[in-house]
Coordinates of C-alpha atoms and ligand atoms in Angstrom, one line a residue:
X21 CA 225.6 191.6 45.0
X22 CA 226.4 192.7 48.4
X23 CA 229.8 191.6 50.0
X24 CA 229.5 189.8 53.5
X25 CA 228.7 191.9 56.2
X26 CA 231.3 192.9 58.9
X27 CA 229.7 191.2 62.0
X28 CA 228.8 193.8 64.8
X29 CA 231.8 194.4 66.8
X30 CA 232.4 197.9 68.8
X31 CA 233.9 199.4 66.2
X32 CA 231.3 198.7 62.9
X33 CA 228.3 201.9 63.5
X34 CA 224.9 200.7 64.2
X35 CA 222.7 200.4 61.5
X36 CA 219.0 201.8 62.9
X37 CA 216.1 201.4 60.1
X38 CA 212.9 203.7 60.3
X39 CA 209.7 202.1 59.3
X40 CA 206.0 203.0 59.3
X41 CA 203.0 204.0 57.2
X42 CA 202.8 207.2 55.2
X43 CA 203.4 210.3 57.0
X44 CA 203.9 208.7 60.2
X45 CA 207.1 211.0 60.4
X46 CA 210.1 209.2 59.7
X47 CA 211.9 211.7 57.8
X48 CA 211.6 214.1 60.8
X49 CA 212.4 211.8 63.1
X50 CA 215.5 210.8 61.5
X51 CA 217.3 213.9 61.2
X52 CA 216.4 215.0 65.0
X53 CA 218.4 211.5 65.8
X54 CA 220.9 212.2 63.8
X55 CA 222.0 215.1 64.8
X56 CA 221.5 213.8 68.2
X57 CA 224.1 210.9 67.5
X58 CA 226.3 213.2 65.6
X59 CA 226.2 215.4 68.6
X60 CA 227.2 212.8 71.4
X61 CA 230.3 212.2 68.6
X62 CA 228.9 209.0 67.1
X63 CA 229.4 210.1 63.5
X64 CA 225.7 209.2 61.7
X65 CA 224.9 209.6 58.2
X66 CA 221.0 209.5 56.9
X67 CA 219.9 207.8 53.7
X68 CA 216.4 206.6 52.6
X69 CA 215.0 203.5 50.4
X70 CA 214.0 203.0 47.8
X71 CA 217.3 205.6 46.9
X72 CA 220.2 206.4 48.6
X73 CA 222.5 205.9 46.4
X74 CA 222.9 207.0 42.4
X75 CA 221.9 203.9 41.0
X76 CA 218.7 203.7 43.6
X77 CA 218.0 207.2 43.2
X78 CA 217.2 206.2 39.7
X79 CA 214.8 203.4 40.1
X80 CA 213.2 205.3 42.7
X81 CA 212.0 207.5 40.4
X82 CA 210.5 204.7 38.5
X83 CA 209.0 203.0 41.2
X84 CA 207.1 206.5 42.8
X85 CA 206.2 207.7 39.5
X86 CA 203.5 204.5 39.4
X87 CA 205.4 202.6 36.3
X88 CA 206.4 199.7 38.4
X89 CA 202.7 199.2 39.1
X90 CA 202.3 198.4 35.6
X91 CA 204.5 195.6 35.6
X92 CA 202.7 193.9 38.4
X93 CA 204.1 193.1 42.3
X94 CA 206.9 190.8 41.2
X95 CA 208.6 193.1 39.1
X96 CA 207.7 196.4 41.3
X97 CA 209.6 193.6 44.0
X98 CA 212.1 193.3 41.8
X99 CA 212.7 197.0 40.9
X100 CA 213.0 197.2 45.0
X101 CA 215.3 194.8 45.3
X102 CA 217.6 196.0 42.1
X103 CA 217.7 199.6 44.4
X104 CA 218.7 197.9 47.5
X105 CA 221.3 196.3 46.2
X106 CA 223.5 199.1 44.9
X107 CA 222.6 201.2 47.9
X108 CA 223.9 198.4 50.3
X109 CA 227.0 198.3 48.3
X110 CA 227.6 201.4 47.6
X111 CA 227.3 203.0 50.7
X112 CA 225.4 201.3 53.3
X113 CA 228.1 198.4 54.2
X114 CA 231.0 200.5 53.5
X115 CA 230.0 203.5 56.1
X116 CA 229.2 200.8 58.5
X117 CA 232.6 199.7 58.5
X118 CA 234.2 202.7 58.7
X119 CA 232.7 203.0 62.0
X120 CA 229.7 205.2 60.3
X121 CA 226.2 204.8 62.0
X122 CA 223.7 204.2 59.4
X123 CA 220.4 205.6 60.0
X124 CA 218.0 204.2 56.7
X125 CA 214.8 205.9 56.3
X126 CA 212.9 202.6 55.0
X127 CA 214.5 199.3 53.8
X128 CA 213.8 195.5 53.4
X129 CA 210.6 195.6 56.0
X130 CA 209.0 197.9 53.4
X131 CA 209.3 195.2 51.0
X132 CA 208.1 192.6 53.1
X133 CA 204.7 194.7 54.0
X134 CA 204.1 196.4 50.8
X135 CA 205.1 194.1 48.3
X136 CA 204.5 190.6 50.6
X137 CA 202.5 191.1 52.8
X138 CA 199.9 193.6 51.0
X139 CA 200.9 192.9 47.7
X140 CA 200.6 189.2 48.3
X141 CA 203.8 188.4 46.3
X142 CA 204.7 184.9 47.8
X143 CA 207.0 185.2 50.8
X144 CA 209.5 182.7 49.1
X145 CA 210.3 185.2 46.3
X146 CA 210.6 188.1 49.0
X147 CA 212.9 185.8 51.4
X148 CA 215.0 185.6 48.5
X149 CA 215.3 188.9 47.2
X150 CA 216.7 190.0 50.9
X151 CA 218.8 186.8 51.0
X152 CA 220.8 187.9 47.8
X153 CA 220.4 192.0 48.8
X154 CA 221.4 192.3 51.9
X155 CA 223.1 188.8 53.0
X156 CA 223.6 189.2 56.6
X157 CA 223.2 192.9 56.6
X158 CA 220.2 192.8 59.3
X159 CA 219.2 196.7 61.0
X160 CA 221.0 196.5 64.3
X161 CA 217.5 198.0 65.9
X162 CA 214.2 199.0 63.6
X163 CA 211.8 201.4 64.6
X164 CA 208.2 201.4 64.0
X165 CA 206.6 204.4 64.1
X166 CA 202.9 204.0 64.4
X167 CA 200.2 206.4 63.5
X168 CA 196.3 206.0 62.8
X169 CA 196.2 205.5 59.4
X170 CA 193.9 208.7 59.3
X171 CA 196.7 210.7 61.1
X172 CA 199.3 209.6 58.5
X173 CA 197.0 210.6 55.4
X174 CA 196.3 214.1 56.9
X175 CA 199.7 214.8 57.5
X176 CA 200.6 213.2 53.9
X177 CA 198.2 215.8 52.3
X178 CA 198.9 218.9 54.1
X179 CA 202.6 217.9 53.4
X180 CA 202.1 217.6 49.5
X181 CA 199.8 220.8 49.1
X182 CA 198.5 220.3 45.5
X183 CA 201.0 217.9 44.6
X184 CA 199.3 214.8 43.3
X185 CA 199.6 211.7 45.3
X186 CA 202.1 209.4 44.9
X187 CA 202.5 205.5 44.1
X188 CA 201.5 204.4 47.2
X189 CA 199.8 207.2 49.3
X190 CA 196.5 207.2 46.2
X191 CA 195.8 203.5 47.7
X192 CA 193.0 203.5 49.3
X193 CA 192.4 203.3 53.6
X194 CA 192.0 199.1 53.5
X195 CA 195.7 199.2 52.0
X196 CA 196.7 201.4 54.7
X197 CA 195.4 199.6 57.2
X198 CA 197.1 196.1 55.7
X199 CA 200.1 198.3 56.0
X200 CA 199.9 199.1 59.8
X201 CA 199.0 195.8 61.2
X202 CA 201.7 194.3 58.9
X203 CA 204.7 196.1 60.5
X204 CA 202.5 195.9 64.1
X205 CA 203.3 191.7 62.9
X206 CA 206.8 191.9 61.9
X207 CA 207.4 194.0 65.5
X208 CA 205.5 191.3 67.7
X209 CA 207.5 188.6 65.4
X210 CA 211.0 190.4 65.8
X211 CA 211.1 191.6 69.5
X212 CA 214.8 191.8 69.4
X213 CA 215.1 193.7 66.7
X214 CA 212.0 196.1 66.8
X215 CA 210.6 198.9 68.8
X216 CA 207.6 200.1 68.1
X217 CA 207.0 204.0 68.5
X218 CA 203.6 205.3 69.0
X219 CA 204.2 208.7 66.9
X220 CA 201.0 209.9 67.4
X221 CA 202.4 213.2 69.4
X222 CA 204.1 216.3 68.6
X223 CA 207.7 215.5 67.5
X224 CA 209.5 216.6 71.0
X225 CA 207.3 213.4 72.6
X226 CA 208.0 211.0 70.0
X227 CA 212.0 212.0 69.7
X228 CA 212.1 211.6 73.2
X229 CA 210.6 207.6 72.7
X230 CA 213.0 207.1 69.7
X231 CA 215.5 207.8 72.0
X232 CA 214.4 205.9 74.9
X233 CA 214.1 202.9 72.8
X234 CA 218.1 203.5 71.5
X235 CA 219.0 203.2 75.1
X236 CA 216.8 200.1 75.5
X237 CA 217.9 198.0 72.5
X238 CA 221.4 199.1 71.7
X239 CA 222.3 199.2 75.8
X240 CA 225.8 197.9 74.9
X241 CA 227.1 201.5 73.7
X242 CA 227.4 204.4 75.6
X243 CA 225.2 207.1 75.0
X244 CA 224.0 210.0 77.4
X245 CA 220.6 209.1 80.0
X246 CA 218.7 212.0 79.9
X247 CA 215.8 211.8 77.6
X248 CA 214.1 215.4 77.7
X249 CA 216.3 217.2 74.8
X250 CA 214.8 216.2 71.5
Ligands
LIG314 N1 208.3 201.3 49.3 C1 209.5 201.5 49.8 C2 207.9 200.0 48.9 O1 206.7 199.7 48.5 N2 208.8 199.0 49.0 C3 210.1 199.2 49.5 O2 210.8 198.2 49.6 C4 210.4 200.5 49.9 C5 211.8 200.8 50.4 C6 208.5 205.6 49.5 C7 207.4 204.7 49.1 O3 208.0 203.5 48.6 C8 207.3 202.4 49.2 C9 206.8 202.9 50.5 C10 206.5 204.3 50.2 O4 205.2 204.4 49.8 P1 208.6 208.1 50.2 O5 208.3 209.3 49.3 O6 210.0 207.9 50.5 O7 207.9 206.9 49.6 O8 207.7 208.4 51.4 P2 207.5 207.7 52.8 O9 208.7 206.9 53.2 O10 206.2 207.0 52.8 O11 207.5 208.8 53.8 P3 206.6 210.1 53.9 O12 207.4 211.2 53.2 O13 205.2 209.9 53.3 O14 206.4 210.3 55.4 P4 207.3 210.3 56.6 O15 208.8 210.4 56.2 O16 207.0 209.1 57.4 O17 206.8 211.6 57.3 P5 207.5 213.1 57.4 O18 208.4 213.1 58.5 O19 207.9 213.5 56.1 O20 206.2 213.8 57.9 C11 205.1 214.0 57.0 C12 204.4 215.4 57.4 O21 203.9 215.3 58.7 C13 204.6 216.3 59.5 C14 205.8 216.7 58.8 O22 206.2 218.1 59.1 C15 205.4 216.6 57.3 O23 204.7 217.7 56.9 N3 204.9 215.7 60.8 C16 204.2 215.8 61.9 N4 203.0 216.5 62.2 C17 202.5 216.4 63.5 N5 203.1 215.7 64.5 C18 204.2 215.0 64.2 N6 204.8 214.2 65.2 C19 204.8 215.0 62.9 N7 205.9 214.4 62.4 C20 205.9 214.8 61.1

């Protein structure tokens, strides 16, 4: 179980979550930030979900190799929300506060939109899960970044080579579809919390909205105006 989290004072980091479909360029976005925080000496470490910690590394492996999908949505929920936990505990809470900023490459939205609100596993079961995972833990900002779902796919693809596909990225387009106009609901629902990135742009444009949207939704810390370095 996670331990309370420290409420967000100056000197807890920011926790920033990256969602989106597949290939909509999280993992490239989250490095370019982080080196942009670490830069301005806000010390920013980058982890992912499902992993990010040993424990969670392991069930990832599971969950992407396609055996969760055998034991149905629940349990694939469950599997999630086993990998959460010890990544919250282990390292997400602690580096937070030590000051860390937290920069997650997925977390509890993609449970909500892959395993609730496309895998139709009832919301009370999902509410739960985060309830006992991450307790008050909530992202300090999330960012969306949206795609097409035929611009994700291509870039998916070209990115594997002749990988196969994984888990999620051999559904077919409907799925990804449900997917985008899930997390479009969660960012209309959650204003506060959520940005919303049109990534459909080379990766100068959309670093330069990620960062834009810091400034707008964490105002209260200081980081530098100009928006043209990516
Ligand atoms: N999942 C996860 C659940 O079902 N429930 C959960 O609770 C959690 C936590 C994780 C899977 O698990 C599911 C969701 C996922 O299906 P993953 O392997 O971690 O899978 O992969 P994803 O998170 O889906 O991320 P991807 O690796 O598919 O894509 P990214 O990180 O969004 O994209 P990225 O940056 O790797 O870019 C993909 C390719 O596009 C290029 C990159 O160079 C790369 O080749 N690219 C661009 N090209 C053109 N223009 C741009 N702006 C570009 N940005 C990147």
């Amino acid at each position: 179980m996670t331990p309370p989290a420290a409420a967000p004072t100056a000197s807890r980091g920011r926790f920033i979550t990256f969602e989106g479909g597949e290939g909509s360029g999280k993992s490239t976005q989250i490095k370019r930030l982080a080196d942009r925080l670490n830069a301005a000496k806000l010390p920013t470490i980058v982890t992912r979900e499902p992993g990010g910690s040993a424990g969670a590394e392991i069930i990832r492996h599971v969950v992407l190799s396609g055996m969760g999908k055998m034991l149905g949505p629940e349990a694939e929920s469950l599997l999630f929300a086993a990998a959460r936990d010890d990544h919250v505990s282990q390292l997400v809470a602690p580096a937070l506060a030590q000051g860390t900023w937290v920069l997650c490459d997925r977390f509890a939205d993609s449970t909500r939109v892959y395993q609730g609100e496309v895998g139709k596993v009832d919301p009370k079961l999902i509410r739960a899960l985060e309830r006992v995972t991450i307790g008050d833990l909530k992202p300090d900002l999330t960012l969306i970044l949206d795609v097409p779902v035929a611009v994700g796919l291509k870039r998916a693809v070209a990115r594997r080579g002749a990988a196969a596909a994984d888990r999620f990225e051999g559904e077919g387009l409907s799925f990804h579809e449900k997917l985008r106009e899930a997390y479009l609901k969660i960012a209309r629902d959650e204003p506060k919390r959520c940005a919303v990135i049109d990534a459909d742009a080379d990766p100068d444009t959309v670093a330069a909205r990620i960062w834009t949207a810091l400034r707008d939704h964490l105002f209260t810390v200081a980081i530098p105006r100009e928006t043209t370095r990516a």
